[in-house]
CSV table of C-alpha atoms in Angstrom, one decimal:
chain,number,residue,atom,x,y,z
A,1,MET,CA,12.0,-28.3,-32.2
A,2,ARG,CA,11.4,-30.1,-28.8
A,3,GLY,CA,12.8,-30.0,-25.6
A,4,ILE,CA,12.2,-32.4,-22.4
A,5,ILE,CA,13.1,-31.5,-19.1
A,6,ARG,CA,15.8,-35.3,-18.0
A,7,ARG,CA,18.2,-34.8,-15.7
A,8,PRO,CA,21.3,-36.9,-16.0
A,9,VAL,CA,21.7,-39.6,-12.9
A,10,GLY,CA,25.6,-40.8,-12.6
A,11,TRP,CA,26.8,-44.2,-11.1
A,12,ALA,CA,27.7,-42.8,-7.7
A,13,GLU,CA,24.4,-40.8,-7.3
A,14,ARG,CA,22.4,-43.6,-8.0
A,15,ALA,CA,23.9,-46.3,-6.4
A,16,GLY,CA,25.8,-43.6,-3.2
A,17,LEU,CA,24.7,-43.8,0.1
A,18,ARG,CA,23.5,-39.8,0.5
A,19,THR,CA,24.5,-39.1,4.8
A,20,GLY,CA,23.4,-36.7,6.6
A,21,LEU,CA,26.0,-33.7,8.8
A,22,ARG,CA,24.9,-34.8,11.6
A,23,TRP,CA,25.8,-37.9,11.5
A,24,LYS,CA,28.9,-37.6,9.7
A,25,LEU,CA,30.0,-35.1,12.4
A,26,SER,CA,28.8,-37.1,15.3
A,27,ALA,CA,30.5,-39.8,13.3
A,28,ALA,CA,33.9,-37.9,13.4
A,29,ILE,CA,33.2,-36.7,17.4
A,30,ALA,CA,33.2,-40.1,18.2
A,31,LEU,CA,36.0,-41.2,16.4
A,32,VAL,CA,38.1,-38.8,18.1
A,33,ALA,CA,36.2,-39.1,21.9
A,34,GLY,CA,36.8,-43.4,21.4
A,35,LEU,CA,40.4,-42.4,20.4
A,36,VAL,CA,40.7,-40.4,23.1
A,37,ALA,CA,39.5,-42.1,25.9
A,38,ILE,CA,41.5,-45.5,24.6
A,39,ALA,CA,44.7,-43.6,24.6
A,40,LEU,CA,44.0,-42.5,28.9
A,41,SER,CA,42.2,-45.0,29.4
A,42,LEU,CA,45.8,-47.0,28.0
A,43,VAL,CA,47.8,-44.1,30.1
A,44,VAL,CA,46.4,-44.8,33.2
A,45,HIS,CA,46.1,-48.7,33.7
A,46,ASN,CA,50.0,-48.8,32.4
A,47,ALA,CA,50.8,-45.6,35.5
A,48,ALA,CA,49.2,-47.2,37.8
A,49,ARG,CA,49.8,-50.5,37.3
A,50,VAL,CA,54.0,-49.1,37.6
A,51,SER,CA,52.9,-47.6,41.1
A,52,MET,CA,51.6,-50.8,42.9
A,53,LEU,CA,54.3,-53.3,40.8
A,54,ASP,CA,56.9,-50.4,42.3
A,55,ASN,CA,54.8,-50.6,46.5
A,56,ALA,CA,55.5,-54.1,46.0
A,57,ARG,CA,58.8,-54.7,45.3
A,58,ASP,CA,59.6,-51.8,47.6
A,59,LEU,CA,57.9,-54.1,49.9
A,60,ALA,CA,59.7,-57.2,48.8
A,61,ASN,CA,63.1,-55.6,49.6
A,62,GLU,CA,61.7,-54.1,53.2
A,63,ARG,CA,61.1,-57.7,53.8
A,64,VAL,CA,64.7,-59.1,52.4
A,65,GLN,CA,65.8,-56.4,54.6
A,66,VAL,CA,64.9,-57.5,57.5
A,67,ALA,CA,65.3,-60.8,57.0
A,68,GLN,CA,68.9,-60.1,56.2
A,69,GLY,CA,69.6,-59.0,59.1
A,70,ASN,CA,68.1,-61.3,60.9
A,71,TYR,CA,70.2,-64.0,59.2
A,72,GLU,CA,73.6,-62.3,59.8
A,73,ARG,CA,73.0,-61.1,63.8
A,74,SER,CA,71.3,-64.9,64.5
A,75,GLY,CA,72.9,-67.1,61.9
A,76,ARG,CA,68.9,-69.3,60.9
A,77,VAL,CA,66.1,-67.9,59.0
A,78,ILE,CA,62.9,-66.6,60.6
A,79,PHE,CA,61.2,-64.5,59.0
A,80,PRO,CA,58.8,-66.5,56.7
A,81,ASN,CA,58.4,-66.8,52.7
A,82,ILE,CA,62.9,-66.2,53.2
A,83,LYS,CA,65.1,-69.4,51.1
A,84,ILE,CA,68.3,-69.2,50.8
A,85,ASP,CA,69.6,-70.0,48.1
A,86,ASP,CA,66.9,-71.3,46.0
A,87,PRO,CA,66.9,-72.9,42.9
A,88,GLU,CA,64.2,-71.1,41.9
A,89,LEU,CA,65.4,-67.8,42.2
A,90,PRO,CA,65.7,-65.9,38.2
A,91,HIS,CA,69.3,-66.0,36.3
A,92,VAL,CA,68.7,-62.1,35.6
A,93,LEU,CA,68.7,-61.2,39.7
A,94,ARG,CA,71.4,-64.2,40.3
A,95,GLU,CA,73.7,-62.7,38.5
A,96,LYS,CA,73.4,-59.0,40.4
A,97,VAL,CA,72.8,-60.7,43.8
A,98,GLU,CA,76.3,-62.7,43.1
A,99,GLU,CA,77.5,-58.7,42.0
A,100,GLY,CA,77.4,-58.0,46.2
A,101,ARG,CA,73.7,-55.8,44.7
A,102,ARG,CA,70.8,-56.1,46.1
A,103,ALA,CA,67.8,-56.3,43.4
A,104,SER,CA,64.1,-57.1,42.8
A,105,TYR,CA,62.7,-58.5,39.5
A,106,VAL,CA,59.1,-59.1,38.6
A,107,SER,CA,57.7,-62.2,36.4
A,108,ASP,CA,54.9,-63.0,34.8
A,109,HIS,CA,53.5,-65.3,36.2
A,110,ARG,CA,50.6,-67.7,33.9
A,111,GLY,CA,47.7,-67.1,35.3
A,112,GLY,CA,48.4,-63.4,33.6
A,113,VAL,CA,49.4,-62.8,38.4
A,114,PRO,CA,53.0,-60.7,38.0
A,115,ASP,CA,55.2,-62.9,41.0
A,116,ILE,CA,57.4,-60.6,42.8
A,117,TRP,CA,60.9,-62.3,43.9
A,118,ALA,CA,63.1,-59.6,45.8
A,119,ALA,CA,67.2,-60.7,47.2
A,120,VAL,CA,70.0,-59.8,48.8
A,121,PRO,CA,73.9,-61.1,49.2
A,122,ALA,CA,74.5,-62.5,52.9
A,123,LYS,CA,77.9,-62.4,54.6
A,124,ASP,CA,78.9,-65.7,54.1
A,125,GLY,CA,78.1,-66.1,50.3
A,126,HIS,CA,74.4,-67.5,50.9
A,127,VAL,CA,72.0,-64.9,49.5
A,128,LEU,CA,69.0,-64.6,50.6
A,129,SER,CA,65.4,-64.3,48.8
A,130,LEU,CA,61.6,-63.1,48.8
A,131,HIS,CA,59.0,-64.6,45.7
A,132,SER,CA,55.5,-64.0,46.4
A,133,ARG,CA,52.7,-63.2,44.6
A,134,PHE,CA,51.6,-59.7,42.9
A,135,PRO,CA,48.5,-58.6,45.9
A,136,ASP,CA,44.9,-59.8,45.8
A,137,ARG,CA,43.9,-56.3,46.9
A,138,SER,CA,46.3,-54.8,44.2
A,139,THR,CA,44.4,-57.2,41.8
A,140,ASP,CA,40.9,-56.2,42.0
A,141,VAL,CA,41.7,-52.3,42.8
A,142,MET,CA,42.8,-53.0,38.6
A,143,LYS,CA,40.4,-54.7,38.0
A,144,ASP,CA,37.7,-52.1,39.5
A,145,LEU,CA,40.0,-49.9,36.7
A,146,ASP,CA,39.6,-51.4,33.9
A,147,GLN,CA,36.6,-51.6,34.5
A,148,ALA,CA,36.0,-48.4,35.2
A,149,LEU,CA,38.1,-47.1,32.0
A,150,VAL,CA,35.4,-48.9,30.0
A,151,ILE,CA,32.2,-47.7,31.5
A,152,GLY,CA,34.3,-43.5,31.8
A,153,SER,CA,35.3,-43.8,27.7
A,154,ILE,CA,31.3,-45.8,26.3
A,155,ALA,CA,30.2,-43.2,28.1
A,156,VAL,CA,32.1,-40.1,26.8
A,157,VAL,CA,31.9,-42.0,23.3
A,158,LEU,CA,28.1,-41.8,24.2
A,159,GLY,CA,28.4,-38.0,25.0
A,160,GLY,CA,30.5,-37.0,22.0
A,161,SER,CA,27.7,-38.9,20.0
A,162,ALA,CA,25.5,-36.6,21.3
A,163,LEU,CA,27.6,-33.7,21.5
A,164,GLY,CA,28.0,-33.9,18.1
A,165,VAL,CA,24.3,-34.7,16.2
A,166,LEU,CA,23.0,-32.0,18.6
A,167,ILE,CA,25.7,-29.6,17.2
A,168,GLY,CA,25.6,-31.1,13.5
A,169,GLY,CA,21.5,-31.5,13.5
A,170,GLN,CA,21.7,-27.4,13.7
A,171,LEU,CA,24.1,-27.1,11.7
A,172,SER,CA,22.4,-29.2,9.0
A,173,ARG,CA,19.4,-26.9,10.0
A,174,ARG,CA,20.3,-23.5,8.8
A,175,LEU,CA,21.9,-25.3,5.9
A,176,ARG,CA,18.7,-27.4,4.7
A,177,LYS,CA,16.2,-23.6,5.3
A,178,ALA,CA,19.3,-22.9,3.0
A,179,ALA,CA,18.9,-24.7,0.7
A,180,ALA,CA,15.1,-24.6,0.4
A,181,ALA,CA,15.9,-21.4,0.6
A,182,ALA,CA,17.8,-21.1,-2.8
A,183,GLY,CA,15.5,-23.4,-5.1
A,184,GLN,CA,12.7,-20.8,-4.2
A,185,VAL,CA,15.2,-17.0,-5.2
A,186,ALA,CA,15.7,-20.4,-8.0
A,187,ASN,CA,11.9,-20.8,-9.2
A,188,GLY,CA,11.4,-17.1,-9.1
A,189,GLU,CA,10.2,-16.4,-5.9
A,190,THR,CA,12.0,-12.2,-5.7
A,191,ASP,CA,11.5,-11.4,-2.5
A,192,VAL,CA,13.5,-14.8,-0.8
A,193,ARG,CA,16.1,-14.3,1.0
A,194,VAL,CA,18.8,-17.0,2.0
A,195,ARG,CA,19.9,-15.3,4.9
A,196,GLU,CA,16.1,-14.8,6.7
A,197,ALA,CA,15.2,-18.1,6.0
A,198,ILE,CA,18.5,-20.3,7.2
A,199,GLY,CA,18.0,-16.5,10.9
A,200,GLY,CA,19.9,-17.6,14.1
A,201,VAL,CA,21.4,-16.0,17.1
A,202,VAL,CA,24.8,-17.6,16.1
A,203,ARG,CA,26.9,-16.4,12.5
A,204,ASP,CA,29.1,-18.4,11.0
A,205,GLU,CA,30.4,-19.4,7.8
A,206,THR,CA,26.8,-20.7,6.2
A,207,ASP,CA,25.7,-17.4,7.0
A,208,ASP,CA,29.0,-15.9,4.4
A,209,LEU,CA,27.5,-18.0,2.4
A,210,ALA,CA,24.1,-16.9,2.4
A,211,ARG,CA,24.5,-13.9,2.1
A,212,ALA,CA,27.4,-15.4,-1.0
A,213,VAL,CA,23.9,-16.6,-2.2
A,214,ASP,CA,21.8,-13.3,-2.6
A,215,ALA,CA,24.5,-10.8,-3.9
A,216,MET,CA,24.5,-14.0,-6.6
A,217,ALA,CA,20.6,-14.1,-7.3
A,218,ASP,CA,20.7,-10.5,-6.6
A,219,ALA,CA,23.2,-9.9,-9.4
A,220,LEU,CA,21.9,-12.4,-11.9
A,221,ARG,CA,17.8,-10.8,-11.6
A,222,GLN,CA,19.2,-7.8,-12.1
A,223,ARG,CA,20.8,-9.1,-15.0
A,224,LEU,CA,18.0,-10.7,-16.3
A,225,GLU,CA,15.5,-8.0,-15.7
A,226,ALA,CA,17.8,-5.9,-18.3
A,227,GLU,CA,18.3,-8.3,-20.6
A,228,ARG,CA,14.7,-8.6,-20.9
A,229,ARG,CA,13.5,-4.9,-21.0
A,230,VAL,CA,15.8,-4.2,-23.6
A,231,THR,CA,15.0,-7.7,-25.3
A,232,ALA,CA,11.2,-6.1,-24.8
A,233,ASP,CA,12.6,-2.3,-26.2
A,234,ILE,CA,13.6,-3.6,-29.1
A,235,ALA,CA,10.1,-6.0,-30.4
A,236,HIS,CA,8.5,-3.2,-28.6
A,237,GLU,CA,9.6,-0.7,-31.3
A,238,LEU,CA,10.2,-3.0,-34.2
A,239,ARG,CA,6.5,-3.1,-34.1
A,240,THR,CA,5.9,0.1,-35.3
A,241,PRO,CA,7.6,-0.3,-38.2
A,242,VAL,CA,7.3,-4.4,-38.8
A,243,THR,CA,3.0,-2.9,-39.3
A,244,GLY,CA,3.9,-0.6,-41.5
A,245,LEU,CA,5.8,-2.8,-43.4
A,246,LEU,CA,2.6,-5.8,-43.7
A,247,THR,CA,0.8,-3.0,-44.8
A,248,ALA,CA,2.0,-1.9,-47.3
A,249,ALA,CA,2.7,-4.9,-49.5
A,250,GLU,CA,-0.9,-5.9,-48.7
A,251,LEU,CA,-0.7,-2.5,-51.5
A,252,LEU,CA,1.3,-4.1,-53.8
A,253,PRO,CA,0.5,-6.0,-57.2
A,254,PRO,CA,-0.7,-9.3,-56.4
A,255,GLY,CA,1.9,-11.6,-57.9
A,256,ARG,CA,4.9,-13.7,-56.7
A,257,PRO,CA,6.9,-11.4,-55.0
A,258,THR,CA,4.5,-9.6,-53.3
A,259,GLU,CA,3.8,-13.1,-52.3
A,260,LEU,CA,6.6,-13.7,-50.0
A,261,VAL,CA,6.4,-10.3,-49.2
A,262,LEU,CA,3.4,-9.8,-47.1
A,263,ASP,CA,5.0,-14.9,-46.0
A,264,ARG,CA,8.5,-12.6,-45.3
A,265,ALA,CA,7.0,-9.8,-43.0
A,266,LYS,CA,4.0,-11.8,-41.2
A,267,ALA,CA,6.6,-13.8,-39.7
A,268,MET,CA,8.4,-11.0,-38.7
A,269,ARG,CA,5.5,-10.1,-37.6
A,270,THR,CA,5.1,-13.5,-36.0
A,271,LEU,CA,8.2,-12.7,-34.3
A,272,VAL,CA,8.1,-10.2,-33.0
A,273,GLU,CA,4.5,-10.7,-30.6
A,274,ASP,CA,6.6,-14.0,-29.7
A,275,VAL,CA,9.2,-11.7,-28.4
A,276,LEU,CA,6.8,-10.0,-26.5
A,277,GLU,CA,5.2,-12.8,-25.2
A,278,VAL,CA,8.2,-14.3,-23.6
A,279,ALA,CA,9.6,-11.1,-22.0
A,280,ARG,CA,5.9,-10.9,-20.3
A,281,LEU,CA,6.4,-14.5,-19.0
A,282,ASP,CA,9.7,-13.5,-17.9
A,283,SER,CA,8.8,-10.8,-15.8
A,284,ALA,CA,7.4,-13.0,-13.9
A,285,SER,CA,3.7,-10.9,-13.9
A,286,GLU,CA,0.9,-12.2,-15.8
A,287,ARG,CA,-1.3,-13.8,-14.4
A,288,ALA,CA,-4.0,-16.6,-14.4
A,289,GLU,CA,-8.1,-15.3,-15.3
A,290,LEU,CA,-9.4,-18.5,-14.7
A,291,GLN,CA,-12.7,-20.5,-15.4
A,292,ASP,CA,-14.2,-23.3,-14.6
A,293,ILE,CA,-14.5,-26.1,-18.2
A,294,VAL,CA,-15.0,-29.0,-18.9
A,295,LEU,CA,-11.4,-29.7,-19.9
A,296,GLY,CA,-12.0,-33.0,-23.0
A,297,GLU,CA,-15.2,-30.3,-24.4
A,298,PHE,CA,-13.3,-27.2,-24.5
A,299,VAL,CA,-9.9,-29.5,-25.5
A,300,ALA,CA,-12.2,-31.4,-27.8
A,301,ARG,CA,-13.5,-28.1,-30.3
A,302,ARG,CA,-10.4,-26.4,-30.1
A,303,VAL,CA,-8.7,-29.0,-32.0
A,304,ALA,CA,-11.4,-29.6,-34.2
A,305,ALA,CA,-11.0,-25.5,-34.8
A,306,LYS,CA,-7.8,-26.0,-35.6
A,307,ASP,CA,-7.3,-28.9,-38.2
A,308,PRO,CA,-9.9,-31.2,-38.2
A,309,ALA,CA,-7.9,-33.3,-38.5
A,310,ILE,CA,-6.4,-34.1,-35.5
A,311,ALA,CA,-7.6,-36.8,-33.7
A,312,VAL,CA,-8.8,-36.0,-29.9
A,313,ARG,CA,-10.3,-38.7,-27.6
A,314,VAL,CA,-11.5,-38.4,-24.2
A,315,VAL,CA,-10.2,-40.7,-21.9
A,316,HIS,CA,-11.9,-39.3,-18.6
A,317,GLU,CA,-13.8,-36.3,-19.1
A,318,SER,CA,-13.3,-33.8,-15.4
A,319,GLU,CA,-14.6,-30.0,-14.3
A,320,VAL,CA,-10.9,-27.9,-13.8
A,321,THR,CA,-10.8,-24.0,-12.9
A,322,THR,CA,-8.0,-21.9,-15.5
A,323,ASP,CA,-7.0,-19.8,-17.8
A,324,PRO,CA,-9.0,-21.3,-20.8
A,325,ARG,CA,-6.5,-18.3,-22.9
A,326,ARG,CA,-3.5,-19.1,-22.0
A,327,LEU,CA,-5.1,-23.2,-22.3
A,328,GLU,CA,-6.5,-22.8,-25.3
A,329,ARG,CA,-2.2,-20.9,-26.0
A,330,VAL,CA,-0.6,-24.2,-24.1
A,331,LEU,CA,-2.2,-26.3,-26.5
A,332,PHE,CA,-1.9,-24.4,-30.0
A,333,ASN,CA,2.0,-24.9,-29.7
A,334,LEU,CA,2.1,-28.0,-29.2
A,335,LEU,CA,-0.2,-28.8,-31.8
A,336,ALA,CA,2.2,-26.6,-34.1
A,337,ASN,CA,5.0,-27.9,-32.7
A,338,ALA,CA,4.2,-31.6,-33.3
A,339,ALA,CA,3.2,-30.3,-37.2
A,340,ARG,CA,6.6,-28.4,-38.1
A,341,HIS,CA,8.6,-31.1,-36.7
A,342,GLY,CA,6.9,-34.7,-36.2
A,343,LYS,CA,5.1,-36.8,-38.5
A,344,PRO,CA,1.6,-37.6,-38.6
A,345,PRO,CA,-0.9,-38.8,-37.2
A,346,ILE,CA,-1.2,-36.0,-34.2
A,347,GLU,CA,-2.9,-37.9,-32.0
A,348,VAL,CA,-4.7,-35.5,-28.6
A,349,THR,CA,-5.1,-38.2,-25.7
A,350,VAL,CA,-7.4,-36.0,-22.2
A,351,GLU,CA,-7.6,-38.4,-19.3
A,352,GLY,CA,-8.6,-36.2,-16.8
A,353,ARG,CA,-6.8,-32.9,-16.1
A,354,VAL,CA,-4.3,-34.7,-18.3
A,355,ILE,CA,-3.3,-33.0,-21.8
A,356,ARG,CA,-1.3,-35.4,-23.6
A,357,VAL,CA,0.0,-34.5,-26.9
A,358,ARG,CA,1.8,-37.0,-29.6
A,359,ASP,CA,3.6,-37.1,-33.2
A,360,HIS,CA,5.1,-39.6,-34.2
A,361,GLY,CA,7.8,-38.7,-36.5
A,362,PRO,CA,11.7,-38.8,-35.0
A,363,GLY,CA,11.2,-37.5,-31.7
A,364,PHE,CA,13.2,-35.4,-29.9
A,365,PRO,CA,16.9,-34.4,-30.1
A,366,GLU,CA,18.8,-36.2,-27.3
A,367,ALA,CA,21.2,-32.0,-26.7
A,368,LEU,CA,16.7,-31.3,-26.4
A,369,LEU,CA,15.5,-33.3,-24.2
A,370,ALA,CA,18.5,-33.3,-21.5
A,371,GLU,CA,17.8,-29.4,-21.6
A,372,GLY,CA,14.7,-28.4,-22.2
A,373,PRO,CA,13.2,-25.0,-24.1
A,374,SER,CA,15.2,-22.4,-25.1
A,375,ARG,CA,14.4,-19.1,-26.5
A,376,PHE,CA,15.8,-19.2,-30.7
A,377,ARG,CA,17.2,-22.4,-30.9
A,378,THR,CA,14.7,-24.8,-33.1
A,379,GLY,CA,17.2,-27.8,-33.0
A,380,SER,CA,17.2,-28.7,-37.5
A,381,ALA,CA,20.8,-28.3,-39.1
A,382,ASP,CA,18.8,-25.9,-41.5
A,383,ARG,CA,16.5,-22.4,-39.5
A,384,ALA,CA,14.5,-22.3,-42.7
A,385,GLY,CA,11.3,-22.4,-42.0
A,386,GLN,CA,12.0,-24.5,-39.3
A,387,GLY,CA,10.3,-21.5,-37.1
A,388,HIS,CA,12.4,-19.4,-34.6
A,389,GLY,CA,12.4,-22.0,-31.2
A,390,LEU,CA,10.2,-19.7,-28.9
A,391,GLY,CA,6.9,-22.2,-29.2
A,392,LEU,CA,7.9,-24.1,-26.2
A,393,THR,CA,9.5,-21.4,-24.8
A,394,ILE,CA,6.1,-19.7,-24.5
A,395,ALA,CA,4.2,-23.0,-23.8
A,396,ALA,CA,6.3,-23.6,-20.7
A,397,GLY,CA,6.0,-19.7,-19.8
A,398,GLN,CA,1.9,-20.2,-20.3
A,399,ALA,CA,2.0,-23.7,-18.1
A,400,ARG,CA,4.4,-21.5,-14.9
A,401,VAL,CA,1.4,-19.1,-15.1
A,402,LEU,CA,-1.5,-21.7,-15.3
A,403,GLY,CA,0.9,-24.0,-12.2
A,404,ALA,CA,0.9,-26.3,-14.6
A,405,ARG,CA,3.2,-29.4,-15.3
A,406,LEU,CA,4.9,-30.2,-19.0
A,407,THR,CA,7.1,-32.6,-19.6
A,408,PHE,CA,8.1,-34.2,-23.0
A,409,ARG,CA,9.5,-37.7,-23.5
A,410,ASN,CA,9.9,-39.9,-27.3
A,411,VAL,CA,7.9,-43.0,-27.4
A,412,ARG,CA,10.9,-46.0,-27.7
A,413,PRO,CA,9.8,-49.4,-27.3
A,414,VAL,CA,11.0,-51.9,-24.4
A,415,GLY,CA,14.9,-52.8,-25.6
A,416,THR,CA,14.3,-51.0,-28.9
A,417,PRO,CA,18.5,-49.6,-29.6
A,418,GLU,CA,19.6,-45.9,-28.8
A,419,HIS,CA,21.3,-45.7,-32.0
A,420,LEU,CA,17.8,-46.3,-33.6
A,421,PRO,CA,15.4,-42.6,-33.7
A,422,ALA,CA,12.6,-43.3,-32.2
A,423,GLU,CA,8.4,-43.8,-32.9
A,424,GLY,CA,7.2,-40.2,-32.5
A,425,ALA,CA,7.1,-38.2,-29.3
A,426,VAL,CA,4.8,-36.4,-26.4
A,427,ALA,CA,4.3,-33.8,-24.6
A,428,VAL,CA,2.0,-34.0,-21.4
A,429,LEU,CA,0.2,-30.9,-19.7
A,430,TRP,CA,-0.2,-31.5,-15.9
A,431,LEU,CA,-3.3,-28.7,-15.1
A,432,PRO,CA,-2.6,-28.5,-11.4
A,433,GLU,CA,-5.3,-30.1,-8.4
A,434,HIS,CA,-6.4,-26.4,-6.9
A,435,ALA,CA,-6.5,-23.5,-9.6
A,436,PRO,CA,-2.9,-21.1,-9.3
A,437,THR,CA,-3.3,-18.9,-6.6
A,438,ASN,CA,0.1,-16.8,-8.5
A,439,THR,CA,2.3,-16.6,-11.8
A,440,GLY,CA,5.1,-20.2,-11.5
A,441,SER,CA,3.3,-21.6,-8.2
A,442,TYR,CA,4.8,-25.1,-9.5
A,443,PRO,CA,7.4,-24.5,-12.2
A,444,VAL,CA,7.8,-26.6,-15.0
A,445,LEU,CA,10.8,-26.4,-16.5
A,446,PRO,CA,14.4,-23.9,-16.7
A,447,ARG,CA,14.2,-20.5,-18.4
A,448,SER,CA,17.5,-21.5,-20.0
A,449,GLY,CA,18.7,-24.7,-22.5
A,450,GLY,CA,16.6,-26.7,-24.0
A,451,THR,CA,15.3,-25.5,-26.9
A,452,GLY,CA,12.3,-24.4,-28.6
A,453,GLY,CA,9.9,-24.9,-32.1
């Protein structure tokens, strides 16, 4: 029956965000670089702080030892900042000193600068202690070190991001080239090779993917070509006996049986001719024989010859360069499809380079709309008298040769529930602005899937 090109779009595809490989790779490298930089910065900061505190404690211990010697020799404290039995001495440090040990202690100050304590027991039972702040020079050094670590971390993250963009960009370009080449292969350009399209000197997984796609395309091409040759050979072999059968049927005496035989013989001959035409279109060897025509006048004249009851409306006249024979074939197939599966009135509209054929039937079936025209599938539950499904397949193939675009849709007023039938079907042929230079230069419909009529 009918078919259109309509690909279902999922929620994720409508609402999801599409990001390039280069940005994903750059973000991953930047994240890893940032985590590594933070970890190393913390390690360096803590190591430097511990080292400076150890130096300060050692210095305090040396000073309190010198003060102890002087005190025990002279009986008085002559070293600056040395106190005897300081009441502010931390409890932890006092306990260690009372055990007869020399000890030092670091405590946190409100301003964030640590306090350094050192204490030692004297022979007379007193405790000599030294209380000092973390040196200002060391504090400045730590601030400078932290600043350098922050700057270094930012530089590492930015450098990692730039490296990710560079590496990801190269890989992304190769993948885009591979995708473009694969699209050309899917559109019927048999001489395209994905591996040659991506180029490059470095060999990686992209090359393996390209070779696999090339191998798959070659295998599919060979299989399709074999099927096409078998179909063409069978149809060609049937041509002679079918012609003989039709000739013999014409010699039968007049009557109802003769009419039935002639009708079936003509249908078989039409089927054989259509199969041969499909095989030729599948071979991608067909070329358009171009002429300049006035499109509206051409369509009106051909439709009037086909069926005077069909109305033709020319909204805007246009002169086009196309193949009149193939354009007529597309037009007649669309009209036949509308007459067979739609309901009158059938309307043809010409607007510039666009031809629309509309009927007022129930519209295209949903499965057929999603897949497009397909040979030997009519979409009808009853195949008897419903055609062989090649009409739209041939129309789509001839449109490709013309470099045109053939689309199909249902007429459904806004707000109409999906379960209600449509109010008609519209087939639209978009002729190209420039004359086609080779077959399939403007591919429009898949060769498989859907149904035709």
